[in-house]
Amino acid sequence: MRVLVLGSGVIGTTIAYYLARDGHEVEVIERQPGPALETSYANAGEVSPGYSAPWAGPGVPVKAIKWLLMHHSPLVIKPMLDPAMWRWGASMLRNCTEARYQVNKGRMVRLAEYSRDCLKELRADIGIEYDHREQGTLQLFRTQKQLDGTAKDIEILKEYGVPYQVLDQAGYLKYEPALADVKEKFVGALRLPGDETGDCFKFTNTLAEKAKALGVKFRFGVGIEALERSGNQITGVRTSEGLKTADRYVLALGSYSTAMLAPLGIRIPVYPVKGFSITVPITNAHKAPESTIMDETHKVAVTRLGDRIRVGGTAQLSGFDLELSEGRRKTLEFVVTDLFPRAGDVAKAEFWTGLRPMTPDGTPIVGDCKYDNLLLSTGHGTLGWTMATGTGRVMADLIAGRTPEISMEGLDVARYG
């Protein structure tokens, strides 16, 4: 079967690899000059199924007000005359109930746990290297109230059999000894030992080479203009190089999926939530993190990637703006120097921003839609790297007519009516 994949971020590239492994004729269309040059380029580096949770939850509206007033705020909203942003925000608020949080987190953990297992299998199968580590995520709490607030998350972790540890100061220093210099700042931590870390950009580029060896054709620097249809079928994709046709089509365009689908009568609530990162060269390995640290107060992740530290965070609602904000850089610099003051040279850090494709309920949109030969894979938000391999396997199963190994309940666009 001939399959056309639209987008070569970590999601699109991984889907293409699994399709090629099944023997399909696969072509990938990407406007950038190479794979993973947008949202997948310099994310936080976490493969964190245990940390998979929707941003919408009980108490979040009150927390959001407090965040907006913080000097180093994890949330920035730039008021705009953008109806899509306000609709997305209103929908997110409707998901801030205990019942919706439980449902949404359960869906996310289901896909994320499966994806982590698929990633392990992939490493074993093809020996792919991407500065990965398997030493878990450590969520650090500066107040007892934050630590006590993990109870609801722990209930869901127990339900899905996700291993966890609640640690005091002595406990978390066992796993992250470099925090000894700042241990008085934190009351405790939640450790998720099953989580991993790795460089998403390296992974995606290496997997693209593996996919090419299986026959996948990547068309870089090609603009995607529109999807053409007839009845309940997609008949082709109009590109800067002309019309491209296939038997099946997979749309994996991240935040740009919404506008591409609207003319087809498919309304998806995927909105770009801007994130930032800095990549800091390590100057003292003994004073650097061992794996991923999540500072719960500032919602910033600090991750060891080989000889570098990736510091990622901030949620900014400002449409498709890609301006690099010095204020956001200062927040990331503050967190990494507050936790690991002697680990790296912040002055030499690479500063980056990307648009996370977020749904208001946190769960990605993965699966079929009203067009028989079109599948959607978008809305992974901050968890595209975490969910990539599971998404790739699921999409390959659906195209092959196989029943996926996990339930697809609540994952496709049908949940939005």
Short mmCIF file of C-alpha atoms in Angstrom, two decimals, residues 70-319:
data_model
loop_
_atom_site.label_atom_id
_atom_site.label_comp_id
_atom_site.label_asym_id
_atom_site.label_seq_id
_atom_site.Cartn_x
_atom_site.Cartn_y
_atom_site.Cartn_z
CA MET A 70 5.22 34.96 39.69
CA HIS A 71 8.48 36.63 38.70
CA HIS A 72 9.70 33.43 37.03
CA SER A 73 6.27 32.39 35.81
CA PRO A 74 5.60 28.99 34.23
CA LEU A 75 2.62 30.51 32.38
CA VAL A 76 2.51 33.52 30.06
CA ILE A 77 -0.62 34.70 28.25
CA LYS A 78 -0.37 37.42 25.62
CA PRO A 79 -3.93 38.74 25.09
CA MET A 80 -4.85 38.48 21.41
CA LEU A 81 -7.95 38.87 19.28
CA ASP A 82 -7.76 35.17 18.51
CA PRO A 83 -11.08 33.33 18.94
CA ALA A 84 -9.31 29.96 18.64
CA MET A 85 -7.16 30.73 21.68
CA TRP A 86 -10.12 31.76 23.82
CA ARG A 87 -12.20 28.75 22.73
CA TRP A 88 -9.26 26.49 23.56
CA GLY A 89 -8.86 28.12 26.97
CA ALA A 90 -12.58 27.81 27.75
CA SER A 91 -12.51 24.13 26.78
CA MET A 92 -9.47 23.58 28.98
CA LEU A 93 -11.32 25.13 31.93
CA ARG A 94 -14.21 22.72 31.37
CA ASN A 95 -11.70 19.87 31.75
CA CYS A 96 -10.50 21.14 35.14
CA THR A 97 -12.76 18.80 37.13
CA GLU A 98 -11.70 15.77 39.11
CA ALA A 99 -13.75 13.43 36.91
CA ARG A 100 -12.33 14.75 33.63
CA TYR A 101 -8.80 14.77 35.01
CA GLN A 102 -9.03 11.10 35.95
CA VAL A 103 -10.35 10.12 32.51
CA ASN A 104 -7.84 12.23 30.59
CA LYS A 105 -4.82 11.16 32.61
CA GLY A 106 -5.83 7.52 32.24
CA ARG A 107 -5.94 7.86 28.45
CA MET A 108 -2.57 9.60 28.36
CA VAL A 109 -0.84 7.11 30.65
CA ARG A 110 -2.22 4.21 28.58
CA LEU A 111 -0.58 5.46 25.38
CA ALA A 112 2.57 6.71 27.11
CA GLU A 113 3.28 3.45 28.96
CA TYR A 114 2.77 1.49 25.75
CA SER A 115 5.07 3.86 23.91
CA ARG A 116 7.86 3.44 26.46
CA ASP A 117 7.62 -0.35 25.98
CA CYS A 118 7.74 0.10 22.20
CA LEU A 119 10.82 2.31 22.53
CA LYS A 120 12.62 -0.38 24.51
CA GLU A 121 11.76 -2.94 21.82
CA LEU A 122 12.96 -0.58 19.10
CA ARG A 123 16.32 -0.10 20.83
CA ALA A 124 16.71 -3.84 21.14
CA ASP A 125 15.75 -4.38 17.50
CA ILE A 126 17.90 -1.77 15.76
CA GLY A 127 20.34 -0.52 18.41
CA ILE A 128 19.37 3.12 17.99
CA GLU A 129 21.41 5.60 20.06
CA TYR A 130 20.30 9.08 21.12
CA ASP A 131 22.05 9.91 24.44
CA HIS A 132 19.41 7.91 26.28
CA ARG A 133 19.41 7.12 29.97
CA GLU A 134 17.07 4.90 31.98
CA GLN A 135 17.28 6.48 35.43
CA GLY A 136 13.81 7.88 35.95
CA THR A 137 12.26 11.29 36.59
CA LEU A 138 12.51 13.11 39.92
CA GLN A 139 9.72 15.59 40.61
CA LEU A 140 10.96 18.02 43.25
CA PHE A 141 8.69 19.83 45.72
CA ARG A 142 9.60 23.03 47.49
CA THR A 143 6.59 22.91 49.86
CA GLN A 144 4.79 20.23 51.85
CA LYS A 145 1.54 21.27 50.17
CA GLN A 146 2.99 20.35 46.77
CA LEU A 147 4.16 17.00 48.09
CA ASP A 148 0.77 16.25 49.65
CA GLY A 149 -0.91 17.19 46.37
CA THR A 150 0.54 14.15 44.61
CA ALA A 151 -2.03 11.85 46.23
CA LYS A 152 -4.46 11.99 43.29
CA ASP A 153 -1.72 11.31 40.75
CA ILE A 154 -0.45 8.42 42.81
CA GLU A 155 -3.92 6.84 42.74
CA ILE A 156 -3.79 6.78 38.93
CA LEU A 157 -0.20 5.50 38.93
CA LYS A 158 -1.35 2.63 41.15
CA GLU A 159 -4.32 1.93 38.88
CA TYR A 160 -2.09 1.54 35.83
CA GLY A 161 0.73 -0.26 37.64
CA VAL A 162 3.23 2.58 37.15
CA PRO A 163 6.09 2.24 39.68
CA TYR A 164 6.79 5.25 41.89
CA GLN A 165 8.64 6.28 45.04
CA VAL A 166 7.85 9.10 47.47
CA LEU A 167 11.21 10.31 48.82
CA ASP A 168 12.49 12.55 51.58
CA GLN A 169 15.70 14.57 51.26
CA ALA A 170 17.97 11.62 51.95
CA GLY A 171 15.99 9.53 49.48
CA TYR A 172 16.20 11.84 46.48
CA LEU A 173 19.89 12.59 47.09
CA LYS A 174 20.56 8.89 46.56
CA TYR A 175 19.48 9.30 42.94
CA GLU A 176 20.59 12.89 42.32
CA PRO A 177 23.66 13.49 44.52
CA ALA A 178 24.45 16.85 42.88
CA LEU A 179 21.37 18.28 44.64
CA ALA A 180 23.21 18.05 47.96
CA ASP A 181 24.36 21.65 47.52
CA VAL A 182 20.73 22.89 47.47
CA LYS A 183 18.89 20.24 49.47
CA GLU A 184 17.43 22.74 51.94
CA LYS A 185 15.26 24.16 49.13
CA PHE A 186 13.17 20.99 48.76
CA VAL A 187 11.02 19.02 51.21
CA GLY A 188 10.81 15.85 49.14
CA ALA A 189 10.25 14.29 45.74
CA LEU A 190 8.22 11.84 43.72
CA ARG A 191 10.42 9.50 41.67
CA LEU A 192 9.18 7.69 38.59
CA PRO A 193 11.86 5.02 38.02
CA GLY A 194 10.38 3.76 34.74
CA ASP A 195 10.91 7.07 32.94
CA GLU A 196 13.77 7.64 30.52
CA THR A 197 15.60 10.54 28.89
CA GLY A 198 17.10 11.15 25.49
CA ASP A 199 17.73 13.58 22.65
CA CYS A 200 14.59 13.66 20.51
CA PHE A 201 16.38 15.39 17.62
CA LYS A 202 19.10 12.73 17.50
CA PHE A 203 16.51 9.96 17.74
CA THR A 204 14.36 11.36 14.93
CA ASN A 205 17.28 11.91 12.54
CA THR A 206 18.74 8.47 13.22
CA LEU A 207 15.34 6.82 12.77
CA ALA A 208 14.84 8.73 9.52
CA GLU A 209 18.05 7.13 8.20
CA LYS A 210 16.77 3.72 9.29
CA ALA A 211 13.49 4.45 7.51
CA LYS A 212 15.32 5.46 4.33
CA ALA A 213 17.12 2.13 4.41
CA LEU A 214 13.68 0.49 4.40
CA GLY A 215 12.69 2.49 1.33
CA VAL A 216 10.97 5.56 2.80
CA LYS A 217 11.28 8.62 0.56
CA PHE A 218 11.61 11.93 2.43
CA ARG A 219 10.69 15.08 0.50
CA PHE A 220 12.19 17.97 2.46
CA GLY A 221 11.63 21.63 1.66
CA VAL A 222 8.19 20.89 0.20
CA GLY A 223 5.27 23.04 1.30
CA ILE A 224 1.91 21.39 2.02
CA GLU A 225 -0.88 23.60 0.71
CA ALA A 226 -4.13 21.64 1.03
CA LEU A 227 -5.78 18.22 1.10
CA GLU A 228 -8.14 17.48 -1.77
CA ARG A 229 -11.22 15.32 -1.30
CA SER A 230 -14.09 13.65 -3.06
CA GLY A 231 -16.92 12.26 -0.97
CA ASN A 232 -15.45 10.47 2.03
CA GLN A 233 -12.03 10.00 0.41
CA ILE A 234 -8.88 12.12 0.29
CA THR A 235 -7.82 12.22 -3.35
CA GLY A 236 -4.48 13.96 -2.99
CA VAL A 237 -2.28 16.52 -1.27
CA ARG A 238 -1.55 19.78 -3.05
CA THR A 239 2.09 20.74 -2.47
CA SER A 240 4.67 23.21 -3.74
CA GLU A 241 5.83 20.39 -6.03
CA GLY A 242 2.37 19.59 -7.35
CA LEU A 243 -0.26 17.02 -6.44
CA LYS A 244 0.84 13.98 -4.40
CA THR A 245 -1.43 10.94 -4.26
CA ALA A 246 -1.52 7.74 -2.23
CA ASP A 247 -3.83 4.99 -0.98
CA ARG A 248 -3.74 6.23 2.62
CA TYR A 249 -2.75 9.56 4.19
CA VAL A 250 -1.42 10.31 7.68
CA LEU A 251 -1.53 13.88 8.96
CA ALA A 252 1.13 14.65 11.60
CA LEU A 253 1.57 18.40 11.30
CA GLY A 254 1.53 19.34 14.99
CA SER A 255 0.03 22.76 15.66
CA TYR A 256 -0.51 23.33 11.94
CA SER A 257 -2.92 20.38 11.72
CA THR A 258 -5.90 22.50 12.79
CA ALA A 259 -5.82 24.87 9.82
CA MET A 260 -5.08 22.05 7.37
CA LEU A 261 -8.15 20.06 8.51
CA ALA A 262 -10.65 22.91 8.78
CA PRO A 263 -11.47 23.07 5.03
CA LEU A 264 -12.31 19.35 5.22
CA GLY A 265 -14.95 20.01 7.88
CA ILE A 266 -12.82 18.46 10.65
CA ARG A 267 -12.63 20.78 13.65
CA ILE A 268 -9.95 19.83 16.13
CA PRO A 269 -9.12 21.87 19.26
CA VAL A 270 -5.33 21.76 18.79
CA TYR A 271 -3.66 25.05 19.66
CA PRO A 272 0.04 26.02 19.78
CA VAL A 273 1.38 26.42 23.32
CA LYS A 274 4.82 27.93 23.04
CA GLY A 275 7.66 26.35 25.00
CA PHE A 276 11.30 27.33 25.47
CA SER A 277 14.55 25.54 26.23
CA ILE A 278 18.21 26.19 26.73
CA THR A 279 20.93 23.61 26.11
CA VAL A 280 23.86 24.10 28.47
CA PRO A 281 27.31 22.53 27.96
CA ILE A 282 28.39 20.63 31.09
CA THR A 283 31.58 21.87 32.72
CA ASN A 284 31.48 19.72 35.88
CA ALA A 285 29.90 16.30 35.38
CA HIS A 286 29.83 15.54 39.12
CA LYS A 287 27.66 18.60 39.74
CA ALA A 288 25.23 17.90 36.88
CA PRO A 289 21.95 15.96 37.01
CA GLU A 290 21.97 12.21 36.45
CA SER A 291 18.59 12.09 34.71
CA THR A 292 15.53 14.40 34.63
CA ILE A 293 14.56 16.78 37.41
CA MET A 294 11.15 18.45 37.32
CA ASP A 295 10.93 21.60 39.42
CA GLU A 296 7.25 21.55 40.37
CA THR A 297 7.15 25.21 41.37
CA HIS A 298 8.38 26.57 38.05
CA LYS A 299 7.22 23.66 35.86
CA VAL A 300 10.70 23.42 34.35
CA ALA A 301 12.48 20.16 33.47
CA VAL A 302 16.26 19.82 33.73
CA THR A 303 17.64 16.82 31.83
CA ARG A 304 21.06 15.26 31.32
CA LEU A 305 21.75 14.59 27.62
CA GLY A 306 25.28 13.27 27.29
CA ASP A 307 27.63 16.19 27.83
CA ARG A 308 24.79 18.74 27.83
CA ILE A 309 21.96 19.82 30.11
CA ARG A 310 18.60 20.52 28.50
CA VAL A 311 16.38 22.92 30.46
CA GLY A 312 12.82 23.15 29.12
CA GLY A 313 9.62 24.77 30.24
CA THR A 314 7.16 27.67 30.20
CA ALA A 315 3.72 27.64 28.62
CA GLN A 316 3.06 30.73 26.55
CA LEU A 317 -0.21 31.40 24.74
CA SER A 318 0.65 33.74 21.89
CA GLY A 319 -0.50 32.02 18.71
#
